[in-house]
Tab-separated table of C-alpha atoms (C1' of nucleotides) in Angstrom:
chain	number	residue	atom	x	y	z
E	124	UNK	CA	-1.624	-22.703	-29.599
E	125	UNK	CA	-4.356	-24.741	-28.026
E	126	UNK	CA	-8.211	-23.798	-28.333
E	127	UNK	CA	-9.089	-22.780	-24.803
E	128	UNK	CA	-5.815	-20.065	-24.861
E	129	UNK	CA	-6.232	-17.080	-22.805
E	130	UNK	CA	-6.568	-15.905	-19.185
E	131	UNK	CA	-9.433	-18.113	-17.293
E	132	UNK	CA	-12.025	-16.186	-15.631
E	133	UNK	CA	-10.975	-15.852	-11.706
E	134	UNK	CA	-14.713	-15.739	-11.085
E	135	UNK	CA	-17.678	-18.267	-11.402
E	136	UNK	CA	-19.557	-16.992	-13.931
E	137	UNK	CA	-23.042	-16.420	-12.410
E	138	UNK	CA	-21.743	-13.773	-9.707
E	139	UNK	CA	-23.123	-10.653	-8.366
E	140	UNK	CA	-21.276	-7.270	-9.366
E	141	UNK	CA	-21.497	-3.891	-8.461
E	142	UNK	CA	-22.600	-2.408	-4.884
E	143	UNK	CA	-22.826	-4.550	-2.475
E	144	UNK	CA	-26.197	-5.245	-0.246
E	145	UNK	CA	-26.926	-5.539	3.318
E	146	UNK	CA	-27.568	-8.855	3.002
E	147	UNK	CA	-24.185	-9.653	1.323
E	148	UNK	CA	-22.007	-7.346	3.774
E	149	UNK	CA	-24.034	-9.472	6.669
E	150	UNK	CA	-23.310	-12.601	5.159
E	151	UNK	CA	-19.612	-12.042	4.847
E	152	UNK	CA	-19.139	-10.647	8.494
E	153	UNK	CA	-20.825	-13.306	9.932
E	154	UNK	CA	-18.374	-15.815	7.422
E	155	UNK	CA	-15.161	-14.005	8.445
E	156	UNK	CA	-15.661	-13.459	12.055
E	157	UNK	CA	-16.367	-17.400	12.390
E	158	UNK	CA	-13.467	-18.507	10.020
E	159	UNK	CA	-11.356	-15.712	9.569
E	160	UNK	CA	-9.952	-13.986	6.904
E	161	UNK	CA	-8.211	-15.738	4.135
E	162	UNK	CA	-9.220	-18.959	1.696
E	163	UNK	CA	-11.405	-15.950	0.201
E	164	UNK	CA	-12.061	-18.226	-2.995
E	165	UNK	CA	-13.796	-20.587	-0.180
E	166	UNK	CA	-15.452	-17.473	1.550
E	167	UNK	CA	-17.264	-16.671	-1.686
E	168	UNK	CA	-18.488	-20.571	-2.382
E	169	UNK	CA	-18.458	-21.574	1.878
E	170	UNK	CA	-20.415	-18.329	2.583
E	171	UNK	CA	-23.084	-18.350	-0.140
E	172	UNK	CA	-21.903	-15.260	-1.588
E	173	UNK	CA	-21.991	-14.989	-5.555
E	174	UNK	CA	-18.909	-12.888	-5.199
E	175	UNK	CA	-15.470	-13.801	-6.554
E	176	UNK	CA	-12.507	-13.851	-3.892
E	177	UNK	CA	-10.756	-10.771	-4.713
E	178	UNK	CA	-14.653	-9.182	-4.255
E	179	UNK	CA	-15.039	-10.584	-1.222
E	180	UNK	CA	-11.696	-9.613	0.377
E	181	UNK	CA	-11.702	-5.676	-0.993
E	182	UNK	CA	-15.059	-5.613	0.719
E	183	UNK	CA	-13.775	-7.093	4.055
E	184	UNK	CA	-10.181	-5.022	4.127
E	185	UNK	CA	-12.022	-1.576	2.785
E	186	UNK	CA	-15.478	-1.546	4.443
E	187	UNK	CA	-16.823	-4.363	6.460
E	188	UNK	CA	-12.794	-5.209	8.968
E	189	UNK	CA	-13.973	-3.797	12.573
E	190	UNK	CA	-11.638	-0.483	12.803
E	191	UNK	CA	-12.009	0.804	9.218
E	192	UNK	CA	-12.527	4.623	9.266
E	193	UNK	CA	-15.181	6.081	6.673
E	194	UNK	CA	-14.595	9.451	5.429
E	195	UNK	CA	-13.856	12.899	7.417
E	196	UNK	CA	-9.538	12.482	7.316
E	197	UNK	CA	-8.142	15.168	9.602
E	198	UNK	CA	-5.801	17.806	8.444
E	199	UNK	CA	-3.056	15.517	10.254
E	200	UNK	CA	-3.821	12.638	8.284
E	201	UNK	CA	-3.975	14.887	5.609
E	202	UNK	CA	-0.297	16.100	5.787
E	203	UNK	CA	0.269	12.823	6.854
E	204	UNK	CA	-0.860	11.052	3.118
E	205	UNK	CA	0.889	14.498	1.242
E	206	UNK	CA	4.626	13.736	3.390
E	207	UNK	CA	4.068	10.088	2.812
E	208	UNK	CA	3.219	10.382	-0.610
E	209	UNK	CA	6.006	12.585	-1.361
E	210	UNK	CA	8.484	9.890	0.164
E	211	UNK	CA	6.610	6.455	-0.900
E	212	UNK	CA	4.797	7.835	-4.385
E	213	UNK	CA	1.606	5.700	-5.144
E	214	UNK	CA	2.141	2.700	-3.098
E	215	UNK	CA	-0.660	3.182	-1.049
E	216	UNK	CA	-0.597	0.127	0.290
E	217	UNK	CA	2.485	1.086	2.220
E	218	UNK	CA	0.617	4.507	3.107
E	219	UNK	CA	-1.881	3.362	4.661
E	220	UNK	CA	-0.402	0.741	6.784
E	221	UNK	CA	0.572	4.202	8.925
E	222	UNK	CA	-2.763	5.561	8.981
E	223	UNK	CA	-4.299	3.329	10.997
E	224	UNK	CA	-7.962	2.490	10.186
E	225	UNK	CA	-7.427	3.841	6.755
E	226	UNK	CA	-7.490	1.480	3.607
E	227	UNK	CA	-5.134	1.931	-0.010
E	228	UNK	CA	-8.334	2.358	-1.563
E	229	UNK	CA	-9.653	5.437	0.509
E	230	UNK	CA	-6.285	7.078	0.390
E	231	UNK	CA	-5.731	6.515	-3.170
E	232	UNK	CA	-9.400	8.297	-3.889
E	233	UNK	CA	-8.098	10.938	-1.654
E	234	UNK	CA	-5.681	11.885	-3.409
E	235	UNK	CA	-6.902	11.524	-6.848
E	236	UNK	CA	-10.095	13.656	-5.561
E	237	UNK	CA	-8.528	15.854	-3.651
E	238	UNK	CA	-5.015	16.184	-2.931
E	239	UNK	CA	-3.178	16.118	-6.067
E	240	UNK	CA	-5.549	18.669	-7.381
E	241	UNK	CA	-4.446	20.601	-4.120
E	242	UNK	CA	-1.142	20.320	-4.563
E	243	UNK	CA	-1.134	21.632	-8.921
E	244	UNK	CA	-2.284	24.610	-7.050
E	245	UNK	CA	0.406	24.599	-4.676
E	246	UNK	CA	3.271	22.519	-6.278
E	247	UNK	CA	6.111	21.905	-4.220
E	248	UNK	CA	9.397	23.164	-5.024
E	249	UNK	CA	12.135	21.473	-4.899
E	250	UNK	CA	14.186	22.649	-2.724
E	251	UNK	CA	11.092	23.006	-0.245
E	252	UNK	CA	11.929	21.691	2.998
E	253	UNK	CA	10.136	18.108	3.008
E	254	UNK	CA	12.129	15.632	4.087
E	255	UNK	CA	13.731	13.036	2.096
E	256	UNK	CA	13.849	10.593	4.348
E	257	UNK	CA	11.038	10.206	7.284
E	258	UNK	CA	11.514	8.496	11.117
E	259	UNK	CA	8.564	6.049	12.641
E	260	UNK	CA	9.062	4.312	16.103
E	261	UNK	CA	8.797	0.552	15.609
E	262	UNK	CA	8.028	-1.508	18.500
E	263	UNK	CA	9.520	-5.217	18.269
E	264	UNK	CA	7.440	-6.697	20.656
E	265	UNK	CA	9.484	-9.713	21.827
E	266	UNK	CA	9.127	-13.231	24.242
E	267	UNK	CA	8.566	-12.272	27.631
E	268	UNK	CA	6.836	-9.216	27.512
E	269	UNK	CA	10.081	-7.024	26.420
E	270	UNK	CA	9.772	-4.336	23.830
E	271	UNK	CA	12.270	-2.485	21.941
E	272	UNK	CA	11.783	0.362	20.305
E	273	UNK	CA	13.625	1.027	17.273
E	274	UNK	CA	13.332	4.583	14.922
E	275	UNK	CA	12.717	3.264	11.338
E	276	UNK	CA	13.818	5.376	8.605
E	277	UNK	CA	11.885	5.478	5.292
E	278	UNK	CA	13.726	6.234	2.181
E	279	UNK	CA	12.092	7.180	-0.917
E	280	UNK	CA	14.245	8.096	-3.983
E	281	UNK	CA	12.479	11.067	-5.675
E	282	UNK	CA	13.534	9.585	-8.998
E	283	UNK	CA	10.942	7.312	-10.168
E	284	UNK	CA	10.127	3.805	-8.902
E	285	UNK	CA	12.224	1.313	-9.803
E	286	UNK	CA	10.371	-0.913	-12.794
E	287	UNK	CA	11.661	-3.848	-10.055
E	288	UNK	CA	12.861	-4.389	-7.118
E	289	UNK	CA	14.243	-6.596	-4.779
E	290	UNK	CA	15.136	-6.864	-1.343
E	291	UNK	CA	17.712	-5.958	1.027
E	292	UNK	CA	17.070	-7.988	3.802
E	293	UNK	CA	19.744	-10.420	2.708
E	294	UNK	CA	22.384	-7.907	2.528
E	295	UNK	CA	21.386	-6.801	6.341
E	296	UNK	CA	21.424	-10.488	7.252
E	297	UNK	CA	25.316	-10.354	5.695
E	298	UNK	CA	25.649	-6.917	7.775
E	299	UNK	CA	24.835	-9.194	10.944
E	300	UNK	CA	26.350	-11.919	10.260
E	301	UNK	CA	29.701	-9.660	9.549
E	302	UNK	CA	28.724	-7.688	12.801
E	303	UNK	CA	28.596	-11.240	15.117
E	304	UNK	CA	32.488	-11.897	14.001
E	305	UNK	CA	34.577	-9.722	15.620
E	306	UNK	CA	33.445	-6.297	14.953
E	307	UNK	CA	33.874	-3.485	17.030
E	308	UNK	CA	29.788	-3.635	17.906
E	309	UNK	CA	29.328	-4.417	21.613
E	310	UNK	CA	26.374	-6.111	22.826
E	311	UNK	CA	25.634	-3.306	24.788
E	312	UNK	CA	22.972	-0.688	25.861
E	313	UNK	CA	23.118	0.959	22.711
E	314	UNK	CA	21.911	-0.670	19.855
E	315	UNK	CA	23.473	-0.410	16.198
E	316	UNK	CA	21.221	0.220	12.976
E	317	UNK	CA	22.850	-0.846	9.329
E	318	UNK	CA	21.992	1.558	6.511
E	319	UNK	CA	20.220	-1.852	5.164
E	320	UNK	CA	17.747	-1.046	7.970
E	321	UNK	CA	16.994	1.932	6.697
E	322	UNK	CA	15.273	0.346	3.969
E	323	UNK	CA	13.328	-2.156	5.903
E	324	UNK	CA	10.767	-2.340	8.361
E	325	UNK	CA	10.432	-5.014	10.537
E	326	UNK	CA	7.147	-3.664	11.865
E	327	UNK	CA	5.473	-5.906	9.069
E	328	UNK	CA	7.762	-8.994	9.252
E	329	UNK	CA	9.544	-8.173	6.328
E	330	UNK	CA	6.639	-7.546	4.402
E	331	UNK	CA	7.223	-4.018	3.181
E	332	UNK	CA	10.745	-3.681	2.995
E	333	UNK	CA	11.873	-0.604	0.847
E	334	UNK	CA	13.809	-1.756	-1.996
E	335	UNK	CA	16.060	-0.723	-4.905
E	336	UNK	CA	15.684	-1.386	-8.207
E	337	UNK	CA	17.075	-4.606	-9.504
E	338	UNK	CA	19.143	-3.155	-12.645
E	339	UNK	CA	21.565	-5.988	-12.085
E	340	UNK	CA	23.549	-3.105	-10.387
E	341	UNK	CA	22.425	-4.009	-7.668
E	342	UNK	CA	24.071	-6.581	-5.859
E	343	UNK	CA	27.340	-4.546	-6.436
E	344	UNK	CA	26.184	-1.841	-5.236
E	345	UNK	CA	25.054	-3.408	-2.228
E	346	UNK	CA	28.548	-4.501	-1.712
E	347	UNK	CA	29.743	-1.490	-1.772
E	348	UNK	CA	27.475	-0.194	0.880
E	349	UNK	CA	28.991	-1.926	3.894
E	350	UNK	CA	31.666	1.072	3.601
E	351	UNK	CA	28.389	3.310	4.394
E	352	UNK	CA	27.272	2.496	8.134
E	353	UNK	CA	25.135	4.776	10.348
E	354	UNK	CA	24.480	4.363	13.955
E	355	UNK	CA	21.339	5.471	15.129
E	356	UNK	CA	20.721	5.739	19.217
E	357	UNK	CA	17.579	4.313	19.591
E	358	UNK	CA	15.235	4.175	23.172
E	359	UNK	CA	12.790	2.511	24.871
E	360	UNK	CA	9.431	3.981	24.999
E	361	UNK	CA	7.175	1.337	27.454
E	362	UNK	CA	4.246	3.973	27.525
E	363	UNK	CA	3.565	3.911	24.098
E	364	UNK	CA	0.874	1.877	22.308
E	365	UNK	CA	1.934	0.085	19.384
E	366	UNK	CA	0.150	2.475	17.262
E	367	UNK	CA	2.066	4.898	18.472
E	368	UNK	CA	4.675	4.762	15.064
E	369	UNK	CA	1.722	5.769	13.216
E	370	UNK	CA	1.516	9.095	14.236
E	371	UNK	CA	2.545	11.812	12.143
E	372	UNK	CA	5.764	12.347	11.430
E	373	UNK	CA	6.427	16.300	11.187
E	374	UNK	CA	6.388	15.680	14.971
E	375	UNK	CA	8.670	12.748	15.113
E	376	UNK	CA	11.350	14.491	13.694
E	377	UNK	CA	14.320	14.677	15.924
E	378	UNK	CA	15.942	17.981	14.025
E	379	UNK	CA	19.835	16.583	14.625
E	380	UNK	CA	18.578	13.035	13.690
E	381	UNK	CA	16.854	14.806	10.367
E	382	UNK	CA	20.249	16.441	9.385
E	383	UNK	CA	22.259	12.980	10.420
E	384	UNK	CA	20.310	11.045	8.467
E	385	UNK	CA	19.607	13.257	5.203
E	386	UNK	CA	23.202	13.375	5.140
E	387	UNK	CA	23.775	9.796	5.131
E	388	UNK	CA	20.489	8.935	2.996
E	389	UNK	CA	21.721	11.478	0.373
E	390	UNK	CA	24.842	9.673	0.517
E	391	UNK	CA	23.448	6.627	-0.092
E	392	UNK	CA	21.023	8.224	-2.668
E	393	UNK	CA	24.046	8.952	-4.602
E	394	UNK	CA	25.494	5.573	-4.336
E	395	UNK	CA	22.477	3.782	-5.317
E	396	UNK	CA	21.728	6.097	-8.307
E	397	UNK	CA	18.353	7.536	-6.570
E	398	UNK	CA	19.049	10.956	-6.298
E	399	UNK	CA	17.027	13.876	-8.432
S	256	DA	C1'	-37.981	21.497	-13.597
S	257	DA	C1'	-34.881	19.599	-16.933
S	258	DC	C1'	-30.698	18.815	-18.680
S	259	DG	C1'	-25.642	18.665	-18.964
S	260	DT	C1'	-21.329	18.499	-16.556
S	261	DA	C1'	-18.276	17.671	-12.703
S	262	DT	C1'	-17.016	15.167	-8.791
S	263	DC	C1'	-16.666	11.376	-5.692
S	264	DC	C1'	-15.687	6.798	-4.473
S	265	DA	C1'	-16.902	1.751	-4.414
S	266	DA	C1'	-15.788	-1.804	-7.132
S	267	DC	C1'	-13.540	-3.982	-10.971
S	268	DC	C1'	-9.610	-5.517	-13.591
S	269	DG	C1'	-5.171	-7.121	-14.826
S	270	DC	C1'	-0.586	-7.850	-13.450
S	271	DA	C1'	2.918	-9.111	-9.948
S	272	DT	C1'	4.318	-11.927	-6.383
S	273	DG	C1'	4.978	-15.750	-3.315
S	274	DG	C1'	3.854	-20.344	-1.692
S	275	DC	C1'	3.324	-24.975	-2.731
S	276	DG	C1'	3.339	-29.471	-4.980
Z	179	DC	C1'	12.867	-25.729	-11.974
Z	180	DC	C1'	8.245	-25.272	-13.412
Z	181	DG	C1'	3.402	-24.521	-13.357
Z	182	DC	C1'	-0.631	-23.585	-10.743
Z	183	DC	C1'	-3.090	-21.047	-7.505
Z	184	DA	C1'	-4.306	-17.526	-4.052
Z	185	DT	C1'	-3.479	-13.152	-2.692
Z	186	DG	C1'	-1.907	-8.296	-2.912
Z	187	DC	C1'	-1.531	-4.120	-5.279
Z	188	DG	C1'	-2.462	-0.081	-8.023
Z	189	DG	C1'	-4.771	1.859	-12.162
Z	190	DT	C1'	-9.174	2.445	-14.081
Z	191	DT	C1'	-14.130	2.405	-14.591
Z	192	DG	C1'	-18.771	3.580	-13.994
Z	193	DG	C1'	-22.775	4.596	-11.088
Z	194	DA	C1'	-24.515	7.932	-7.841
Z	195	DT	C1'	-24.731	12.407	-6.422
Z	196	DA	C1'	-23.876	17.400	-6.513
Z	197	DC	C1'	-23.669	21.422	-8.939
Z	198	DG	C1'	-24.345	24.765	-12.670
Z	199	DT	C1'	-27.031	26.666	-16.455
DNA sequence: AACGTATCCAACCGCATGGCG
DNA sequence: CCGCCATGCGGTTGGATACGT
C-alpha cells in the first residue's frame, strides 16, 4: 500500500491535552456564544485554542453549555438513569437527552461509579416489575402556536443491542401513507399512533429513533407488522413546559396504558425476535 | 507522616454515521 | 456510487483525590 497508510491525526499536532484552564474554558465561551456551536474544527483554529474539535465540543456540551448540571443527581434522577438504563442499556446519549441539564458523559460515570456497583448488590430479577416499555409526553410544537401532545413509548429489547440498526421511520411513513387511502382512521379528535411510533421519537426530529437490528430480517418483518396496530388516546396538555416529558417516568405511568402497551410491545417483542 | 490502594470523573480515543461534492 | 470530512457516541484511560494501613 502507499507510504503515508494509516489513520491521519484528527488533531494539529502542537495541541494542548489534559484539563482544561480558565483561560481556555473563557476563550471558548466567549467563541461559541458569538458564533455558535458547530464548525468545531474552526472553533479550535478561529478561537486560538490549541485544542482539536472533538476537545473543544466535549468541553462545550459537558461543562462550559449554559444549563449543564455539575454533580449532586437526586434520587429521582437516580431511578430515573437505573429505569432508563434498564430499557435503553448504555446509550447514554439517549439517557440523557431526558435528564435535562445532564450530559452522556456524567451519566455514564454515574453509573460506572456508582450505580452498577449498586445494583450487583441488588440485582434485579427478572420477573421484577420494571417496565419493558416506558411512556414520555412529547410536545410537537407546531405553526401557529398549536401544540400537540403525544405519549411516546420507548421500547428496549432486553436481549442485547442489535450489532446494527436501522430505522423505522420509513415503514411509519408507509403506515401513513396506507392510513391517507381509505382507511378506517378519521381525521378526528382522536389521534391514531402506529406501533412504528413506538419506536420513534419525534421529540428530536428523527434523531433518536429506536431501531431494530438490521439482520436482513428486517424489512420482512416490518411487513409483517402492519397486522400489529395499537391506538393510543393521546391529550393535550397546554400547561406543561416542554420539559415536562423529561420527568420521571414511574409517575407517568398510566397503569391501564402500562398493561395495553406491554401487551402489545411483548407482542411485537416476539415478532421482532427481541424478547428474553 | 508516608505509603499503597481505591475511587471518581474529565478527557481522550477510535469507530460509526451522515452530509456533501 | 465513492471518498472525504465533520460530528456523535460510547469505551477506556489516567490524573487527582480520598481513604486505609
Amino acid at each position: 500500500m502507499v507510504s503515508n497508510m494509516g489513520r491521519r491525526p484528527c488533531c494539529p499536532k502542537e495541541i494542548n491535552k489534559g484539563a482544561w484552564s480558565r483561560e481556555e474554558d473563557d476563550t471558548l465561551s466567549k467563541y461559541v456564544s458569538i458564533h455558535g456551536e458547530g464548525k468545531w474544527q474552526k472553533v479550535a483554529q478561529n478561537a486560538g485554542l490549541k485544542r482539536c474539535g472533538k476537545s473543544c465540543r466535549q468541553r462545550w456540551l459537558n461543562y462550559l453549555k449554559p444549563g449543564i448540571k455539575r454533580g449532586d443527581i437526586s434520587s429521582d434522577e437516580e431511578d430515573m438513569i437505573i429505569r432508563l438504563h434498564r430499557l435503553l442499556g448504555n446509550r447514554w446519549s439517549l439517557i440523557a437527552k431526558r435528564l435535562p441539564g445532564r450530559t452522556d458523559n456524567e451519566i455514564k460515570n454515574y453509573w460506572n461509579t456508582n450505580l452498577s456497583k449498586k445494583l450487583k448488590k441488588q440485582p434485579i430479577s427478572s420477573s421484577s416489575s420494571w417496565p419493558s416499555c416506558s411512556v414520555s409526553i412529547q410536545h410537537n410544537h407546531h405553526k401557529y402556536g398549536n401544540e400537540k401532545t403525544k405519549q411516546i413509548v420507548h421500547v428496549a429489547p432486553q436481549a442485547p443491542r442489535p450489532r446494527r440498526l436501522i430505522k423505522v421511520v420509513e415503514y411509519n411513513k408507509i403506515l401513513e401513507n396506507n392510513n391517507s387511502i381509505g382507511s378506517e382512521c378519521d381525521q378526528g379528535s382522536t389521534e391514531e399512533t402506529s406501533i412504528a411510533d413506538f419506536f420513534i421519537d419525534i421529540d428530536h426530529h428523527h434523531q433518536e429513533e429506536l431501531m431494530v437490528g438490521d439482520d436482513g430480517e428486517s424489512n420482512s418483518k416490518i411487513q409483517k407488522m402492519e397486522d400489529h396496530k395499537v391506538i393510543v388516546s393521546t391529550n393535550s396538555h397546554s400547561s406543561s413546559s416542554p420539559s415536562h416529558h423529561c420527568h420521571l417516568l414511574s409517575e407517568k405511568f398510566d397503569p391501564n396504558l402500562e398493561t395495553l402497551l406491554d401487551v402489545e410491545l411483548k407482542k411485537m417483542a416476539s415478532f421482532l425476535g427481541l424478547e428474553n
